[in-house]
mmCIF file of C-alpha atoms and ligand atoms in Angstrom:
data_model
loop_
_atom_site.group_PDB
_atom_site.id
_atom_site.type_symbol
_atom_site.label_atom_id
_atom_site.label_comp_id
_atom_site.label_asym_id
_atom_site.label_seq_id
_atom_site.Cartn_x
_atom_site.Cartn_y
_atom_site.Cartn_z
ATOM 1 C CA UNK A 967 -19.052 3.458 -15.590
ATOM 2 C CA UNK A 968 -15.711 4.817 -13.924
ATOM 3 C CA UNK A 969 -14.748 6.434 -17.608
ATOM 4 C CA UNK A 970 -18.050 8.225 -17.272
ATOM 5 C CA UNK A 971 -17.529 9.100 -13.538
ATOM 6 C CA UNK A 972 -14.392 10.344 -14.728
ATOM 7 C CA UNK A 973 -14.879 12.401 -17.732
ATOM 8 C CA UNK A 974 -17.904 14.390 -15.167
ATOM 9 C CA UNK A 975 -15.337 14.693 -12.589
ATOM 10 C CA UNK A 976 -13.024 16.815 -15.153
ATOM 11 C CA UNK A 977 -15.890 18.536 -16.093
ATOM 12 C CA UNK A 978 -16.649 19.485 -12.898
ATOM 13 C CA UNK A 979 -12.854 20.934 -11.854
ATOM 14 C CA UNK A 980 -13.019 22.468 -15.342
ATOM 15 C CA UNK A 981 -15.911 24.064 -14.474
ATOM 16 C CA UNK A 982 -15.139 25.592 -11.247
ATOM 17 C CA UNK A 983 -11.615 26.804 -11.050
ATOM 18 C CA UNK A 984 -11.934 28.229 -7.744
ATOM 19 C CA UNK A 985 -13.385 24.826 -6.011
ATOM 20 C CA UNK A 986 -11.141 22.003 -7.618
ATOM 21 C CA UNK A 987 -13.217 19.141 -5.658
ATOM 22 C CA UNK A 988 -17.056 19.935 -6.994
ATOM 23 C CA UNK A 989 -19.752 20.557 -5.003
ATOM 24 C CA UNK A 990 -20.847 16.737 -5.229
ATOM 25 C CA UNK A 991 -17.489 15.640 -2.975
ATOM 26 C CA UNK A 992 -16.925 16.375 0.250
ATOM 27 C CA UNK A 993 -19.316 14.538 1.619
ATOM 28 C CA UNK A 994 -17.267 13.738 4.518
ATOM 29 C CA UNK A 995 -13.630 14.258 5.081
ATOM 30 C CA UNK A 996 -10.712 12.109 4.351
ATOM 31 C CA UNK A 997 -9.734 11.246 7.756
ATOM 32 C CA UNK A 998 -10.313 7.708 8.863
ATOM 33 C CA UNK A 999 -9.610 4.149 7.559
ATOM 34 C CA UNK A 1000 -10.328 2.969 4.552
ATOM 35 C CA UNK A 1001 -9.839 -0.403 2.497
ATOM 36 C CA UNK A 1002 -10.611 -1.407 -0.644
ATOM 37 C CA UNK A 1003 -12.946 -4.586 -2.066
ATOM 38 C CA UNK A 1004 -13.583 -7.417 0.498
ATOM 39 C CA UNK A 1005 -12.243 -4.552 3.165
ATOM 40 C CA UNK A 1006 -9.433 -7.089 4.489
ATOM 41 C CA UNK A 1007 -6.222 -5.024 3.782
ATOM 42 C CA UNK A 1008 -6.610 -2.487 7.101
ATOM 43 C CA UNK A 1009 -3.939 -0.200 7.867
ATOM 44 C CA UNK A 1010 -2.449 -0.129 11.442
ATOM 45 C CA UNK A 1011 -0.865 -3.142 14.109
ATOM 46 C CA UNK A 1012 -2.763 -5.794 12.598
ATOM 47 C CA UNK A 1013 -0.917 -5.794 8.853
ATOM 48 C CA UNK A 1014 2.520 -4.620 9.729
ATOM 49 C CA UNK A 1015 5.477 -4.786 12.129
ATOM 50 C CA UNK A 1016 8.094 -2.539 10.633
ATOM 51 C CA UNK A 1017 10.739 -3.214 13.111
ATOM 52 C CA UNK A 1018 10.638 -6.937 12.855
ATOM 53 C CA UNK A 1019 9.830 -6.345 9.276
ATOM 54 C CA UNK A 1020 6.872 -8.832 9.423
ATOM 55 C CA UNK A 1021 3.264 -9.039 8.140
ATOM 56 C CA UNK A 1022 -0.102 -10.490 9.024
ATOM 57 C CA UNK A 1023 -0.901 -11.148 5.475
ATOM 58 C CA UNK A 1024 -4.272 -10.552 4.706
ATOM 59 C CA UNK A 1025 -6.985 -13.079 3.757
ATOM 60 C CA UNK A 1026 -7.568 -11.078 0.483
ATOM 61 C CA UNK A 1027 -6.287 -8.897 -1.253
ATOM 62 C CA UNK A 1028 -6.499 -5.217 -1.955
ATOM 63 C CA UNK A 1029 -5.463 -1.547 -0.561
ATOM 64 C CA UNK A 1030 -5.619 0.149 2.678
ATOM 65 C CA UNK A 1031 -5.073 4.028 3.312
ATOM 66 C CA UNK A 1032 -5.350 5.763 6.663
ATOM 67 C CA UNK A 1033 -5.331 9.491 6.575
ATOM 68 C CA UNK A 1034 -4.975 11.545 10.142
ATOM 69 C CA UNK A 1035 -6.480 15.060 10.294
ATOM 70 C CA UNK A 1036 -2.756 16.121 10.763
ATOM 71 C CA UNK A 1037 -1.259 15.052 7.110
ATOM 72 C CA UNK A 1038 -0.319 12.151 7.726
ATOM 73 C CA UNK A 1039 -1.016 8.808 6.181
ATOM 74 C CA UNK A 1040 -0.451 5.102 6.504
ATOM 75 C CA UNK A 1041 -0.248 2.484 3.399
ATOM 76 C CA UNK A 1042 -1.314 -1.322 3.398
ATOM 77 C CA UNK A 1043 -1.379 -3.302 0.573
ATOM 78 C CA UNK A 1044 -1.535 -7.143 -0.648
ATOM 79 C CA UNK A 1045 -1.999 -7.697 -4.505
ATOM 80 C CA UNK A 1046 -0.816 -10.083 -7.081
ATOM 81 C CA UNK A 1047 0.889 -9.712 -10.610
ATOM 82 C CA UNK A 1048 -0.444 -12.155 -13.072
ATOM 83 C CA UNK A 1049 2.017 -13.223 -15.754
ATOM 84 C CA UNK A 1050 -0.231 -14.316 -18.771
ATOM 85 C CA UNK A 1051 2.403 -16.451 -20.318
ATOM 86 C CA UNK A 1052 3.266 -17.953 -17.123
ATOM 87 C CA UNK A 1053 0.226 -18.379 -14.719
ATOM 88 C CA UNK A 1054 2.084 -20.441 -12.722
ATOM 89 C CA UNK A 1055 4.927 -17.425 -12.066
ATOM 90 C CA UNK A 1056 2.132 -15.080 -10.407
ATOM 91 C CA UNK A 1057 4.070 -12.392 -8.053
ATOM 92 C CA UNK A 1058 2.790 -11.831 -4.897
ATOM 93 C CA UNK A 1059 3.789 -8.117 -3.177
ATOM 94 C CA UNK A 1060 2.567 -6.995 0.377
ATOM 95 C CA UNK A 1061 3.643 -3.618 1.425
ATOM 96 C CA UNK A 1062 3.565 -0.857 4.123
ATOM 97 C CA UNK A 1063 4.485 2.472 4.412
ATOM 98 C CA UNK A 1064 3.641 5.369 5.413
ATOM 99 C CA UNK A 1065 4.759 9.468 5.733
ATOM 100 C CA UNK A 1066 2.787 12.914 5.015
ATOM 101 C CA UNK A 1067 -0.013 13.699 2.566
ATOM 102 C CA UNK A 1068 -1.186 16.731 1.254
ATOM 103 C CA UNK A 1069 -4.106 17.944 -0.446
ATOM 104 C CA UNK A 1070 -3.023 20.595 -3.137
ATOM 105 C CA UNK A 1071 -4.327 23.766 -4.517
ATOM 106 C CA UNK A 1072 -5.246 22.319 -7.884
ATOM 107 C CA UNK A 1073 -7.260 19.102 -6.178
ATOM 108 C CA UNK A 1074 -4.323 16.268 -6.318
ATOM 109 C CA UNK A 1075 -3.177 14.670 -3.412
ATOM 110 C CA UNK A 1076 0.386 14.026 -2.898
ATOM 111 C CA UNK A 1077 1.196 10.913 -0.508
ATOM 112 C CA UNK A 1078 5.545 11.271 0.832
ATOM 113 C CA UNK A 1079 6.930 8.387 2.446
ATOM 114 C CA UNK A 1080 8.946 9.026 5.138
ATOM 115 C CA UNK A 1081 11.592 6.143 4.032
ATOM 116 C CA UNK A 1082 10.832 3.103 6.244
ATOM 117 C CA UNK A 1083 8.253 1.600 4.163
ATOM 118 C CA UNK A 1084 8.930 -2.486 3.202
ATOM 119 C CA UNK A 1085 7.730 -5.016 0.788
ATOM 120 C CA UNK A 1086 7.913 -8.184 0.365
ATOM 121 C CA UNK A 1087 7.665 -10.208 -2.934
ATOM 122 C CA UNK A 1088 6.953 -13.438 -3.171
ATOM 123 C CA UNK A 1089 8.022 -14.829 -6.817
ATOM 124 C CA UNK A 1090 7.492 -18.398 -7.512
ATOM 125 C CA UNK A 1091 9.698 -18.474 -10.831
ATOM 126 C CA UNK A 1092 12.903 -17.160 -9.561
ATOM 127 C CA UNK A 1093 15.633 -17.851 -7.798
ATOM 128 C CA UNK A 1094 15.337 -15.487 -4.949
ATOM 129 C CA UNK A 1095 11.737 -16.306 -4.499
ATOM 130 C CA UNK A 1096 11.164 -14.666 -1.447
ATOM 131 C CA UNK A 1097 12.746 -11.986 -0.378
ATOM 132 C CA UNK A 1098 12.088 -8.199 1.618
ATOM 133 C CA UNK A 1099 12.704 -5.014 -0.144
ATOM 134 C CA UNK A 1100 12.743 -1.071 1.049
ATOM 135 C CA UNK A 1101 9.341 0.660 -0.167
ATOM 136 C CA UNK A 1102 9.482 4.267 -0.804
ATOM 137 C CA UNK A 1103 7.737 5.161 -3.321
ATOM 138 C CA UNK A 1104 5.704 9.036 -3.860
ATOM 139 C CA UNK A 1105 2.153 8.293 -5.220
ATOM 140 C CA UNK A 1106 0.302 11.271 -6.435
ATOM 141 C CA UNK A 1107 -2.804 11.032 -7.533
ATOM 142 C CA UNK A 1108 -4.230 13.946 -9.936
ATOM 143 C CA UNK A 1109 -7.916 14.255 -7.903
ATOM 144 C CA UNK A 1110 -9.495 12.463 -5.253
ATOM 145 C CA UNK A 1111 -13.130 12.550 -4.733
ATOM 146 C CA UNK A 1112 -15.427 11.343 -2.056
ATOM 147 C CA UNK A 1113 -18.913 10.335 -2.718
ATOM 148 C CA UNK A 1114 -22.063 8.553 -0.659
ATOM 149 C CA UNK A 1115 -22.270 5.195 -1.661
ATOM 150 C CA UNK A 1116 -25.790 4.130 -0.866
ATOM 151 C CA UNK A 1117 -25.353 0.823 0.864
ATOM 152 C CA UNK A 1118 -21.893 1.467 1.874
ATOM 153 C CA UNK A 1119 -21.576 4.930 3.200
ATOM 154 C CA UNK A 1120 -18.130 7.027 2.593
ATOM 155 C CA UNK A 1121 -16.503 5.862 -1.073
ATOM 156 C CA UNK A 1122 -13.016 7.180 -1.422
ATOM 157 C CA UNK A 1123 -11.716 7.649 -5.023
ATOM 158 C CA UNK A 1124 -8.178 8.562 -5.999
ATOM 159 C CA UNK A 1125 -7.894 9.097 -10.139
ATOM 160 C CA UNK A 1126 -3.963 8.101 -11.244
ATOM 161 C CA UNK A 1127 -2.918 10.614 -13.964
ATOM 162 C CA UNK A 1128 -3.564 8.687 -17.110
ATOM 163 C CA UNK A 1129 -7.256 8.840 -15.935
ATOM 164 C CA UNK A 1130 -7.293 5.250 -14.474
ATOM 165 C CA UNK A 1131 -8.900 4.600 -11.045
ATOM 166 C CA UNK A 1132 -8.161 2.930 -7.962
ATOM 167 C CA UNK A 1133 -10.175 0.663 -7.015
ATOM 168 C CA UNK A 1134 -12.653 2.473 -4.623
ATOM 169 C CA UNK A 1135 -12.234 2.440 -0.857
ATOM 170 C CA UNK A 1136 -14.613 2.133 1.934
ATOM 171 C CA UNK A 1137 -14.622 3.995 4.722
ATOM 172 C CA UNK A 1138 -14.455 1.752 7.790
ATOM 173 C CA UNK A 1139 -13.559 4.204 10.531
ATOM 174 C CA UNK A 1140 -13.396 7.764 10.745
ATOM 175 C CA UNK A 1141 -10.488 7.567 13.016
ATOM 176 C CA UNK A 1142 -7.185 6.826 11.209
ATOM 177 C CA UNK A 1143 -6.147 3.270 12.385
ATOM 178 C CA UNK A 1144 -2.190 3.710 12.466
ATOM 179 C CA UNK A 1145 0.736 2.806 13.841
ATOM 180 C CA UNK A 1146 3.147 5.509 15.720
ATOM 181 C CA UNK A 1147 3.922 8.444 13.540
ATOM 182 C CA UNK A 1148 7.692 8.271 13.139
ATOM 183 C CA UNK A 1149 10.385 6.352 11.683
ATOM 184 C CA UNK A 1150 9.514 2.868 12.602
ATOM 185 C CA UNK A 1151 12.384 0.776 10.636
ATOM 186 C CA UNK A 1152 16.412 1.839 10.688
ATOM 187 C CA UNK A 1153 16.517 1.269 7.308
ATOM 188 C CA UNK A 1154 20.191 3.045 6.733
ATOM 189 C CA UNK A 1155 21.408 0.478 8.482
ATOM 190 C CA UNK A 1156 20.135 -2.436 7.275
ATOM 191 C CA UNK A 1157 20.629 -2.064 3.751
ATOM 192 C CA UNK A 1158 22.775 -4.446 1.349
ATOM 193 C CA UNK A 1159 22.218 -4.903 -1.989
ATOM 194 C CA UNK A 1160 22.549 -8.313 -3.607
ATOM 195 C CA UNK A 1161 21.652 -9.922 -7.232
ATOM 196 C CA UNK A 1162 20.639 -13.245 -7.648
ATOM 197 C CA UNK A 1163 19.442 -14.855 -11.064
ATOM 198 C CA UNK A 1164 19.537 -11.551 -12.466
ATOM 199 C CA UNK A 1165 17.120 -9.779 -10.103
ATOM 200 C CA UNK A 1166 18.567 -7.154 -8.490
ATOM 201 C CA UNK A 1167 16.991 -6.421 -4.875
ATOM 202 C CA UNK A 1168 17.903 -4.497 -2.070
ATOM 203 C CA UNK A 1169 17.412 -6.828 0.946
ATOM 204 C CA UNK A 1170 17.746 -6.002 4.805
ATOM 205 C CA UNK A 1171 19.599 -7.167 7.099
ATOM 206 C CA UNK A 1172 17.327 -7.976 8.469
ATOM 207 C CA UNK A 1173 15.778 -10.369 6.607
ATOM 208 C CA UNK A 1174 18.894 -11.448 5.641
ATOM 209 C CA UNK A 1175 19.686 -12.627 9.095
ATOM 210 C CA UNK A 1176 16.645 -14.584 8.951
ATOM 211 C CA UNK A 1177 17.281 -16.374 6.262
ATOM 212 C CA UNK A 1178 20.299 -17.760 7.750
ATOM 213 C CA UNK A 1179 18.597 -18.710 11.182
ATOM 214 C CA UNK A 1180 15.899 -20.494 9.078
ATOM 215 C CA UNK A 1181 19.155 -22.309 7.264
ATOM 216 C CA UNK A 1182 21.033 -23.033 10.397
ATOM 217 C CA UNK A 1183 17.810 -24.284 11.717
ATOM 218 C CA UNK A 1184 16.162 -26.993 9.261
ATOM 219 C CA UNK A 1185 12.984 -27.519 12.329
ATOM 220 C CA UNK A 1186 12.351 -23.679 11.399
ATOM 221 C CA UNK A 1187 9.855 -23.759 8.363
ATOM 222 C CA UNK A 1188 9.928 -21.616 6.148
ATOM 223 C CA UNK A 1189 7.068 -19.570 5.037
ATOM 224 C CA UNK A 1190 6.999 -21.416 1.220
ATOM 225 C CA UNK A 1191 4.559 -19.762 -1.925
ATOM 226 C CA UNK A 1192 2.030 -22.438 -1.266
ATOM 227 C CA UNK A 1193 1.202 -20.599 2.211
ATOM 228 C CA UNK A 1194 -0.318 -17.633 0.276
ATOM 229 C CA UNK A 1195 -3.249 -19.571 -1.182
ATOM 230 C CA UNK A 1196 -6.177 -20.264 0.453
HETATM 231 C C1 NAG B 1254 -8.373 -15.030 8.255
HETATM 232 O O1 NAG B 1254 -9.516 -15.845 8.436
HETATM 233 C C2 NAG B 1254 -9.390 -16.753 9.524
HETATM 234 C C3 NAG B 1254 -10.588 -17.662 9.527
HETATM 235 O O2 NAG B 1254 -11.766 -16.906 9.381
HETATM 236 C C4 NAG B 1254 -9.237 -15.969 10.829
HETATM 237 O O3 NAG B 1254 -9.071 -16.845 11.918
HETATM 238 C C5 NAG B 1254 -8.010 -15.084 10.725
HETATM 239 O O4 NAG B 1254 -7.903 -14.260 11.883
HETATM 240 C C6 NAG B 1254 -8.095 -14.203 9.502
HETATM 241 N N1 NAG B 1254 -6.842 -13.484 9.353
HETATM 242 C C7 NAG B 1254 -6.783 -12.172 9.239
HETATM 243 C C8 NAG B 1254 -5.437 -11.585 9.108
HETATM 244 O O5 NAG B 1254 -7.777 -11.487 9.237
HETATM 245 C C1 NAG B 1255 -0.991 19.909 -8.886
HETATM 246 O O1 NAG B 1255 -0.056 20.423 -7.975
HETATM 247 C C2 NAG B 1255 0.979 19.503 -7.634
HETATM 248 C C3 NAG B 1255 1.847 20.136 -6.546
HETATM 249 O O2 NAG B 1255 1.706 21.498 -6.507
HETATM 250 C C4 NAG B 1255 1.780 19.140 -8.879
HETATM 251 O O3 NAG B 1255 2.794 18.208 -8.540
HETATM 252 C C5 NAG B 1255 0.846 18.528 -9.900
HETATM 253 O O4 NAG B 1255 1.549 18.277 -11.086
HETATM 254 C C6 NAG B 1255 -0.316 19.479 -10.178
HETATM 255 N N1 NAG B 1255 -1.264 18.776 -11.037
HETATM 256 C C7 NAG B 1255 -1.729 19.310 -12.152
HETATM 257 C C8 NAG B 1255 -2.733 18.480 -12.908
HETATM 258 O O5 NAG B 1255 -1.355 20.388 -12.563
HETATM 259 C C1 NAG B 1256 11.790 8.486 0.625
HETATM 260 O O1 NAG B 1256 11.162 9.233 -0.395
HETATM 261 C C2 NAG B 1256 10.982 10.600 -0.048
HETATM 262 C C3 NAG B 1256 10.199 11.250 -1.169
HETATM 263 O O2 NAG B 1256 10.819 11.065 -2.394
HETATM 264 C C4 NAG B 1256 12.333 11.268 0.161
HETATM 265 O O3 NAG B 1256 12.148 12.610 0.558
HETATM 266 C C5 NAG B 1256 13.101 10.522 1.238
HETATM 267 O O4 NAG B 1256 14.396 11.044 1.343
HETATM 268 C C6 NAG B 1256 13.171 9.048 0.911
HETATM 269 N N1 NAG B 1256 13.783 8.371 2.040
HETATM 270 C C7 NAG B 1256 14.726 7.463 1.891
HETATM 271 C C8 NAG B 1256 15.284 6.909 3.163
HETATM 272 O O5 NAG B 1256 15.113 7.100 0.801
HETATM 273 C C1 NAG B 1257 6.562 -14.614 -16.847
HETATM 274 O O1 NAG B 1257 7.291 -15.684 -16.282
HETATM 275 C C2 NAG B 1257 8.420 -16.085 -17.075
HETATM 276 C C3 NAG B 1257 9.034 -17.292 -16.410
HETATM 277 O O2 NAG B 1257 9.547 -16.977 -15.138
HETATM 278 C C4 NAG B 1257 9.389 -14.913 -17.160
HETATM 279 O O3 NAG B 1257 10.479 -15.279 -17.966
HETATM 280 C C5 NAG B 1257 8.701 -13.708 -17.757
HETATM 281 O O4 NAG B 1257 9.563 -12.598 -17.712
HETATM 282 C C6 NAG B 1257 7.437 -13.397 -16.961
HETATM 283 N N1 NAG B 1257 6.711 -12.327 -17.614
HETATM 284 C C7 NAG B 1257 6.288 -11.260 -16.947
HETATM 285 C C8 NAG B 1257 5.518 -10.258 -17.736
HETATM 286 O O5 NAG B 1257 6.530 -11.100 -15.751
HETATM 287 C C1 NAG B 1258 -16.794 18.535 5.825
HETATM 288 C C2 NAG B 1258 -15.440 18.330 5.264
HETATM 289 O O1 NAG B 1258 -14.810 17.336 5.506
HETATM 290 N N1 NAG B 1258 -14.956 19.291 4.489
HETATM 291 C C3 NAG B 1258 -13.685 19.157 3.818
HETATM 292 C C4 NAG B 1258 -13.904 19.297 2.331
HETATM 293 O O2 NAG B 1258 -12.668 19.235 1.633
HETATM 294 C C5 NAG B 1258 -11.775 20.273 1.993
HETATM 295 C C6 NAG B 1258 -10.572 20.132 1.097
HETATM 296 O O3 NAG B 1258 -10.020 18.900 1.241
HETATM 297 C C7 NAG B 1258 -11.441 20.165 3.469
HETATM 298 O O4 NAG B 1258 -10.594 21.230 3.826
HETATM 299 C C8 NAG B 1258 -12.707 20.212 4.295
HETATM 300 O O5 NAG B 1258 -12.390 19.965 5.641
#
């Protein structure tokens, strides 16, 4: 249903060169807060803490994007990574960023992070198996379109260039729910980089630090892989 979605949506910019978006989008703007599936993964205070480099993980998973009316946007997500020879090694990732998006001539939209987005992985089947890593990562997405979805209003699409798309997000505000616009983690300084069991990560400080309070401190428990299943 998607590939069909998709192959009318190419029709459609083919179609009209001058409006790159199609006369079906645009219902509403992109400006708000929207999250993806079960709607769980929300942008804003209530998923991240980038200067204590903490989250509030989620009780599902999926995507959140934010987009303000003045370019810029906010990142939340909480997925896993099966491993089909493994089961038991499934990765866990929860990340936030955030930085300036723009919507370009030729209908793609072009999300820069400003550089103090983090992630952390949770990996069961490695040494290091959990650890905090810098996020800063460009997504650009080759169209985005906006349709009415009857029971659930606003649907946000964003079409990857090899055609795929994200899973489709729901509008649940049309106010961006963010944190402060600016550089919210020192990241310069914080940076080491360290390999363990062949995985090479780039770990904070600050997290770093952590671990060795939680070490020097046995009554401190430390957030263990079983905590991320309900
Ligand atoms: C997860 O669900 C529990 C129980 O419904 C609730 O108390 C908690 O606030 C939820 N956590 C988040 C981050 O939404
Ligand atoms: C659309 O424009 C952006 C920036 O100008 C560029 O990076 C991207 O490759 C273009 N996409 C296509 C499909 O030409
Ligand atoms: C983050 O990525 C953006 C876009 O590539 C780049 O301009 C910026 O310098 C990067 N910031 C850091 C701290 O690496
Ligand atoms: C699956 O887990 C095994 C055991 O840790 C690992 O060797 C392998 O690289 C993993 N495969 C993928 C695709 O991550
Ligand atoms: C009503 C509305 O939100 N219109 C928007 C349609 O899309 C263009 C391009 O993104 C925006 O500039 C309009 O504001």
């Amino acid at each position: 249903m998607l590939g069909s979605l998709f192959a009318l949506l190419l029709t459609l910019s083919a179609a009209c060169a001058q409006d790159p978006y199609g006369s079906d989008h645009n219902t509403t703007s992109i400006v708000g807060t929207w999250s993806s599936g079960t709607q769980k993964v929300v942008t804003g205070p209530g998923f991240a803490d980038p200067a204590q480099e903490t989250f509030v993980y989620p009780n599902a998973t999926g995507v959140g994007y934010s987009f303000s009316d003045d370019g810029w946007y906010e990142l939340a997500r909480f997925r896993y990574i099966a491993n089909g020879s493994h089961p038991e090694c499934i990765i866990a990732t929860v990340v936030w960023a955030h930085g300036n998006y723009e919507l370009t001539d030729n209908g793609s939209i072009i999300l820069t992070p400003i550089g103090d987005g983090y992630q952390q992985v949770q990996s069961p089947c490695t040494g290091n198996s959990n650890f905090m890593q810098n996020y800063n990562v460009t997504e650009v997405y080759m169209a985005w379109r906006i349709f009415t979805d009857v029971t659930f209003g606003p649907k946000l699409h964003l079409f990857q260039y090899d055609g795929s798309a994200v899973a489709p997000l729901f509008r649940l505000s049309d106010q961006p729910n963010m944190l402060p616009k600016q550089k919210l983690r020192n990241k310069e300084v914080t940076v080491v980089t360290t390999t363990r069991d062949g995985l090479i990560t780039t770990e904070t400080l600050l997290s770093k630090r952590k671990e060795k309070r939680r070490d020097a401190e046995p009554h401190v428990q430390r957030r263990g892989w079983s905590s991320f299943f309900w």
